[in-house]
Amino acid sequence: MFQVPTKTQYAIRALVHLVRHSAASAGAIAEAEHISPKYLEGILAQLKAAGLVVSDRGRMGGYRLTRNPFTIPMLDVVKAMEGEVRLVECVGEGGACFAASGCLPRKFWLGLKQTVDTYLTSVSLGDIAEVDSSEGIPSVADRPASQTQIKE
Amino acid sequence: MFQVPTKTQYAIRALVHLVRHSAASAGAIAEAEHISPKYLEGILAQLKAAGLVVSDRGRMGGYRLTRNPFTIPMLDVVKAMEGEVRLVECVGEGGACFAASGCLPRKFWLGLKQTVDTYLTSVSLGDIAEVDSSEGIPSVADRPASQTQIKE
DNA sequence: TTAAAATCATACTAAACCGATAGGAATTTA
DNA sequence: TAAATTCCTATCGGTTTAGTATGATTTTAA
């Protein structure tokens, strides 16, 4: 259950790529990750809107992370793609619940949401990319491409 | 994210109803829980196929749980409705992964699945129904129909 | 200055999924 | 025998999803 949308999976793979390459164009990422280029453009736009990446237009342009990947909990990524995590309608605030049982399952769903949120907060993008936490500070834009190890 | 399908939510509410009423017809459950009756029929059929409930046809028929609700982990319910939990394609076995990064996110998804599974296993249907664990033993199939209270 | 490479913007599409409905056949009991 | 029920199968409209199409805008490099 809870099939994770392809879009979100793509977003994560794109971000991992950015962690490991410091900067890259949509086309480059698409090719490396086997994602439809045009589709990926939209995903990157979303990530940008969420403030996770920044872009440079024009020739030689591309995308970069805005923060150290170890400061980006995966929950942020997921939220960027899917909006606020809401497993179930009535988990929100003024949930007018029609269930005769007074919405007994609500606690259950809240517990599940809590569990998922905790996990997603505990893992960072840096963790996933499996990059050394001491080096991976690409963000600051102008890291020398020479230094960057693209250890495939 | 991970919006839980209405169908699954309905299933849980129906089961909670069965815990609290011992037995009930699809129509009765539908009315009490404000669920489309015909739609609910299909849901109950699925629950039956999964062995969670049993049915009596004909007049005075209806549905009953097959087990003590405290022995039914919610994971079983979810699986009954949505099949095996598979958050992501490549979490399966021979996942041929096209990602250049060798599917780095895989561990992440596996961890999430593990987290969710653990939670869903730790909570039982009985817990949700908030019924006294000493009484709620409808299961044993052959409870006298006369005795069976289809109270409303 | 110009052409290529890139982001950005917008609209469209085909397919799948989802919640629900329709119409009955089969079964059981009062 | 009639009513109440489960069971079976098909269909439907709406939404989402993954992807495509087209082109405008921006920037750099030659």
Coordinates of C-alpha atoms (C1' of nucleotides) in Angstrom, one line a residue:
Chain A
M1 CA 0.0 0.0 0.0
F2 CA 0.9 3.6 0.1
Q3 CA 2.5 3.4 -3.3
V4 CA 5.0 6.2 -3.5
P5 CA 4.3 8.3 -6.6
T6 CA 6.9 7.9 -9.3
K7 CA 7.3 11.7 -9.2
T8 CA 8.5 11.6 -5.7
Q9 CA 10.9 8.8 -6.4
Y10 CA 12.3 10.8 -9.3
A11 CA 12.7 13.8 -7.2
I12 CA 14.7 11.9 -4.7
R13 CA 16.9 10.4 -7.3
A14 CA 17.5 13.8 -8.9
L15 CA 18.4 15.3 -5.5
V16 CA 20.8 12.4 -4.8
H17 CA 22.4 13.1 -8.2
L18 CA 22.8 16.8 -7.2
V19 CA 24.4 15.8 -3.9
R20 CA 26.9 13.7 -5.7
H21 CA 27.6 16.0 -8.6
S22 CA 27.2 19.4 -6.9
A23 CA 25.5 20.8 -9.9
A24 CA 23.9 19.5 -13.1
S25 CA 21.4 20.4 -15.8
A26 CA 18.0 18.8 -16.0
G27 CA 19.1 17.1 -19.1
A28 CA 22.2 15.6 -17.5
I29 CA 20.2 14.3 -14.6
A30 CA 17.5 12.9 -16.8
E31 CA 20.0 11.0 -18.8
A32 CA 21.9 9.7 -15.8
E33 CA 18.8 8.6 -14.0
H34 CA 16.8 7.5 -17.0
I35 CA 14.0 9.9 -16.4
S36 CA 12.0 11.6 -19.1
P37 CA 13.7 15.0 -19.5
K38 CA 10.7 17.1 -19.8
Y39 CA 9.0 15.5 -17.0
L40 CA 12.0 16.0 -14.8
E41 CA 11.9 19.7 -15.6
G42 CA 8.6 20.0 -13.9
I43 CA 9.9 18.1 -10.9
L44 CA 12.9 20.3 -10.5
A45 CA 10.6 23.4 -10.8
Q46 CA 8.7 22.0 -7.8
L47 CA 11.8 21.4 -5.8
K48 CA 12.9 24.9 -6.6
A49 CA 9.6 26.4 -5.5
A50 CA 10.1 24.5 -2.3
G51 CA 13.5 26.2 -1.9
L52 CA 15.5 23.0 -2.0
V53 CA 17.4 23.8 -5.1
V54 CA 18.3 26.9 -7.0
S55 CA 18.8 27.3 -10.7
D56 CA 21.0 29.1 -13.1
R57 CA 19.4 29.9 -16.5
G58 CA 21.0 30.0 -19.8
R59 CA 23.8 28.1 -21.3
M60 CA 25.9 26.3 -18.7
G61 CA 23.0 26.7 -16.4
G62 CA 21.6 24.0 -14.1
Y63 CA 20.5 23.2 -10.6
R64 CA 22.2 23.2 -7.3
L65 CA 21.2 22.4 -3.7
T66 CA 20.6 25.3 -1.5
R67 CA 21.7 23.6 1.7
N68 CA 24.0 21.0 3.1
P69 CA 22.2 17.7 2.3
F70 CA 22.6 16.5 5.8
T71 CA 20.4 19.4 6.9
I72 CA 17.6 18.3 4.6
P73 CA 15.3 15.8 6.2
M74 CA 13.6 13.6 3.8
L75 CA 10.3 14.8 5.1
D76 CA 11.0 18.1 3.5
V77 CA 11.6 16.5 0.2
V78 CA 8.4 14.5 0.4
K79 CA 6.4 17.5 1.4
A80 CA 7.9 19.5 -1.5
M81 CA 6.5 16.9 -3.9
E82 CA 3.2 16.0 -2.3
G83 CA 2.3 18.8 0.0
E84 CA 1.4 18.3 3.6
V85 CA 1.3 14.6 4.7
R86 CA -2.3 13.8 5.3
L87 CA -3.0 10.1 5.5
V88 CA -6.6 10.5 6.1
E89 CA -9.2 13.2 5.9
C90 CA -10.2 13.4 9.5
V91 CA -6.6 13.6 10.8
G92 CA -6.8 17.3 10.1
E93 CA -8.3 19.7 12.5
G94 CA -12.0 20.3 12.4
G95 CA -12.6 16.8 11.1
A96 CA -16.3 16.4 10.9
C97 CA -16.5 12.7 11.1
F98 CA -19.5 10.8 9.9
A99 CA -18.5 7.5 11.3
A100 CA -21.0 6.2 13.9
S101 CA -18.2 5.0 16.0
G102 CA -17.1 8.6 16.5
C103 CA -14.1 8.0 14.3
L104 CA -12.4 5.5 16.5
P105 CA -9.8 4.7 13.9
R106 CA -8.6 8.3 14.1
K107 CA -6.0 7.5 16.8
F108 CA -4.7 4.7 14.7
W109 CA -4.2 7.0 11.7
L110 CA -2.6 9.6 13.9
G111 CA -0.2 7.1 15.2
L112 CA 0.7 5.9 11.8
K113 CA 1.3 9.5 10.6
Q114 CA 3.5 10.1 13.6
T115 CA 5.5 7.0 12.9
V116 CA 6.0 8.0 9.3
D117 CA 6.9 11.6 10.1
T118 CA 9.4 10.5 12.6
Y119 CA 11.2 8.3 10.2
L120 CA 11.2 10.8 7.4
T121 CA 12.6 13.4 9.7
S122 CA 15.3 11.1 11.0
V123 CA 16.8 10.4 7.6
S124 CA 18.5 13.2 5.6
L125 CA 19.2 13.5 2.0
G126 CA 22.8 13.3 2.8
D127 CA 22.3 9.9 4.4
I128 CA 20.7 8.6 1.4
A129 CA 23.3 9.8 -1.0
E130 CA 25.9 8.0 1.0
V131 CA 28.4 10.7 0.8
D132 CA 30.8 11.6 3.4
S133 CA 29.2 14.1 5.7
S134 CA 32.4 16.1 6.1
E135 CA 32.8 16.8 2.4
G136 CA 29.3 17.0 1.1
I137 CA 28.8 20.7 1.3
P138 CA 28.1 21.5 -2.3
S139 CA 25.5 24.1 -1.7
V140 CA 27.7 27.1 -1.8
A141 CA 27.6 27.1 -5.5
D142 CA 31.2 27.6 -6.5
R143 CA 32.9 24.4 -5.4
P144 CA 35.7 23.5 -7.9
A145 CA 34.4 20.9 -10.3
S146 CA 37.8 19.4 -10.3
Q147 CA 37.7 18.4 -6.6
T148 CA 34.3 16.8 -6.9
Q149 CA 34.6 13.1 -7.0
I150 CA 32.0 11.6 -9.2
K151 CA 32.5 8.1 -7.8
E152 CA 29.9 6.5 -9.8
Chain B
M1 CA 1.4 12.0 1.2
F2 CA 0.5 8.4 1.1
Q3 CA -3.2 9.1 1.1
V4 CA -4.9 6.1 2.5
P5 CA -7.6 4.9 0.0
T6 CA -11.1 5.5 1.1
K7 CA -11.7 1.9 0.5
T8 CA -9.3 0.9 3.3
Q9 CA -10.7 3.4 5.6
Y10 CA -14.2 2.0 5.0
A11 CA -12.9 -1.5 5.6
I12 CA -11.5 -0.6 9.0
R13 CA -14.7 1.2 10.0
A14 CA -16.7 -1.8 8.9
L15 CA -14.5 -4.1 10.9
V16 CA -14.7 -1.9 14.0
H17 CA -18.5 -2.1 13.6
L18 CA -18.3 -5.8 13.5
V19 CA -16.2 -5.9 16.6
R20 CA -18.7 -3.8 18.5
H21 CA -21.8 -5.5 17.2
S22 CA -20.7 -9.1 16.8
A23 CA -22.6 -9.5 13.5
A24 CA -24.3 -7.2 11.0
S25 CA -25.5 -7.1 7.5
A26 CA -23.8 -5.0 4.9
G27 CA -26.8 -2.7 4.8
A28 CA -26.7 -2.2 8.5
I29 CA -23.0 -1.3 8.5
A30 CA -23.4 0.9 5.6
E31 CA -26.1 2.9 7.3
A32 CA -24.4 3.2 10.6
E33 CA -21.1 4.2 9.0
H34 CA -22.5 6.3 6.2
I35 CA -20.9 4.3 3.5
S36 CA -22.4 3.6 0.1
P37 CA -24.1 0.1 0.6
K38 CA -23.2 -1.3 -2.7
Y39 CA -19.7 -0.2 -2.5
L40 CA -19.4 -1.7 1.0
E41 CA -20.5 -5.0 -0.4
G42 CA -17.5 -5.2 -2.5
I43 CA -15.3 -4.3 0.4
L44 CA -16.8 -7.0 2.6
A45 CA -16.3 -9.5 -0.2
Q46 CA -12.6 -8.6 -0.1
L47 CA -12.4 -9.0 3.6
K48 CA -14.0 -12.3 3.3
A49 CA -11.7 -13.5 0.6
A50 CA -8.9 -12.5 3.0
G51 CA -10.4 -14.7 5.7
L52 CA -11.1 -11.9 8.1
V53 CA -14.8 -12.2 8.0
V54 CA -17.3 -14.9 7.3
S55 CA -20.8 -14.5 5.8
D56 CA -24.2 -15.9 6.2
R57 CA -26.4 -15.7 3.1
G58 CA -30.1 -15.2 2.8
R59 CA -32.5 -13.6 5.1
M60 CA -31.0 -12.7 8.5
G61 CA -27.6 -13.2 7.0
G62 CA -24.7 -10.9 7.5
Y63 CA -21.0 -10.8 8.4
R64 CA -19.0 -11.9 11.4
L65 CA -15.3 -11.8 12.3
T66 CA -13.5 -15.1 12.1
R67 CA -11.1 -14.3 14.9
N68 CA -10.7 -12.5 18.1
P69 CA -10.1 -8.9 17.0
F70 CA -7.1 -8.7 19.3
T71 CA -5.4 -11.4 17.2
I72 CA -5.9 -9.4 14.0
P73 CA -3.0 -7.0 13.4
M74 CA -4.0 -4.0 11.3
L75 CA -1.3 -5.0 8.8
D76 CA -3.6 -7.9 7.9
V77 CA -6.4 -5.6 7.3
V78 CA -4.4 -3.3 5.1
K79 CA -3.0 -6.2 3.2
A80 CA -6.4 -7.6 2.6
M81 CA -7.4 -4.3 1.0
E82 CA -4.3 -3.3 -0.8
G83 CA -2.3 -6.4 -1.3
E84 CA 1.3 -6.7 -0.3
V85 CA 2.7 -3.4 0.9
R86 CA 5.2 -2.2 -1.7
L87 CA 6.1 1.4 -1.4
V88 CA 8.3 1.4 -4.4
E89 CA 9.0 -0.9 -7.3
C90 CA 12.5 -1.8 -6.6
V91 CA 11.9 -2.8 -3.0
G92 CA 10.9 -6.1 -4.4
E93 CA 13.5 -8.8 -5.1
G94 CA 15.1 -8.9 -8.4
G95 CA 14.7 -5.1 -8.8
A96 CA 16.4 -4.2 -11.9
C97 CA 17.2 -0.6 -11.1
F98 CA 17.9 1.9 -13.8
A99 CA 19.1 4.6 -11.5
A100 CA 22.6 5.5 -12.2
S101 CA 23.3 5.8 -8.5
G102 CA 22.6 2.1 -8.2
C103 CA 19.4 2.7 -6.5
L104 CA 20.8 4.4 -3.4
P105 CA 17.3 5.4 -2.2
R106 CA 16.4 1.7 -1.8
K107 CA 17.6 1.5 1.7
F108 CA 15.6 4.5 2.6
W109 CA 12.4 3.0 1.2
L110 CA 13.1 -0.3 2.8
G111 CA 13.5 1.5 6.1
L112 CA 10.2 3.3 5.7
K113 CA 8.4 0.1 4.8
Q114 CA 9.9 -1.6 7.8
T115 CA 8.7 1.3 10.0
V116 CA 5.2 1.2 8.7
D117 CA 5.0 -2.6 8.9
T118 CA 6.1 -2.6 12.5
Y119 CA 3.5 -0.1 13.5
L120 CA 0.8 -1.8 11.6
T121 CA 1.7 -5.1 13.2
S122 CA 1.8 -3.6 16.7
V123 CA -1.8 -2.4 16.6
S124 CA -4.7 -4.8 16.5
L125 CA -8.2 -4.4 15.4
G126 CA -9.3 -4.9 18.9
D127 CA -7.2 -2.0 20.0
I128 CA -8.8 0.3 17.6
A129 CA -12.3 -0.7 18.5
E130 CA -11.6 0.2 22.0
V131 CA -13.5 -2.8 23.4
D132 CA -12.7 -4.7 26.5
S133 CA -10.2 -7.4 25.5
S134 CA -11.9 -9.9 27.8
E135 CA -15.3 -9.8 26.2
G136 CA -14.8 -9.3 22.5
I137 CA -14.6 -12.9 21.4
P138 CA -17.2 -13.2 18.7
S139 CA -15.1 -15.3 16.4
V140 CA -16.1 -18.8 17.1
A141 CA -18.4 -19.0 14.2
D142 CA -21.3 -20.9 15.6
R143 CA -22.7 -18.4 17.9
P144 CA -26.5 -18.9 18.1
A145 CA -28.1 -16.6 15.6
S146 CA -30.9 -16.1 18.1
Q147 CA -28.5 -14.7 20.5
T148 CA -26.8 -12.6 17.9
Q149 CA -27.8 -9.1 18.5
I150 CA -28.0 -7.2 15.3
K151 CA -28.8 -4.2 17.4
E152 CA -29.7 -1.5 14.9
Chain C
dT1 C1' 26.2 39.2 -32.8
dT2 C1' 24.5 35.0 -33.1
dA3 C1' 23.6 30.3 -32.2
dA4 C1' 23.4 26.9 -28.9
dA5 C1' 22.1 25.4 -24.4
dA6 C1' 19.6 25.9 -20.8
dT7 C1' 15.5 27.2 -17.6
dC8 C1' 10.7 28.5 -17.6
dA9 C1' 5.7 28.4 -18.9
dT10 C1' 1.6 26.4 -20.5
dA11 C1' -1.3 23.3 -22.4
dC12 C1' -2.5 18.8 -23.8
dT13 C1' -3.0 13.6 -23.7
dA14 C1' -3.5 8.7 -22.8
dA15 C1' -4.0 5.5 -19.3
dA16 C1' -4.8 4.1 -14.8
dC17 C1' -7.2 4.4 -10.6
dC18 C1' -11.0 5.4 -7.6
dG19 C1' -15.3 5.8 -5.6
dA20 C1' -19.6 4.7 -6.8
dT21 C1' -23.6 2.8 -9.3
dA22 C1' -26.6 -0.7 -11.9
dG23 C1' -28.9 -4.8 -12.5
dG24 C1' -29.6 -8.7 -11.4
dA25 C1' -28.7 -14.1 -9.8
dA26 C1' -28.5 -17.1 -5.9
dT27 C1' -29.6 -18.2 -1.2
dT28 C1' -32.0 -18.5 3.0
dT29 C1' -35.5 -17.6 6.4
dA30 C1' -40.0 -16.2 8.2
Chain D
dT1 C1' -43.6 -17.6 -1.5
dA2 C1' -42.0 -13.1 -0.5
dA3 C1' -38.5 -10.5 1.6
dA4 C1' -33.9 -9.9 2.9
dT5 C1' -29.7 -10.9 2.2
dT6 C1' -25.1 -12.2 0.0
dC7 C1' -22.9 -12.7 -4.4
dC8 C1' -21.5 -11.6 -9.3
dT9 C1' -20.3 -8.7 -13.1
dA10 C1' -20.3 -4.7 -15.7
dT11 C1' -20.1 0.1 -16.2
dC12 C1' -19.3 5.0 -15.3
dG13 C1' -17.6 9.8 -14.4
dG14 C1' -14.0 12.1 -12.2
dT15 C1' -9.4 12.6 -10.8
dT16 C1' -4.7 11.7 -10.8
dT17 C1' -0.6 10.4 -13.0
dA18 C1' 3.2 10.1 -16.1
dG19 C1' 4.5 11.9 -20.0
dT20 C1' 4.5 14.8 -24.4
dA21 C1' 4.4 19.2 -27.2
dT22 C1' 5.4 23.7 -28.1
dG23 C1' 7.6 27.5 -27.6
dA24 C1' 9.3 31.8 -25.0
dT25 C1' 13.1 33.5 -22.3
dT26 C1' 17.7 33.8 -20.7
dT27 C1' 22.6 33.2 -20.8
dT28 C1' 27.0 31.9 -22.4
dA29 C1' 30.4 30.9 -25.8
dA30 C1' 32.2 31.1 -30.2

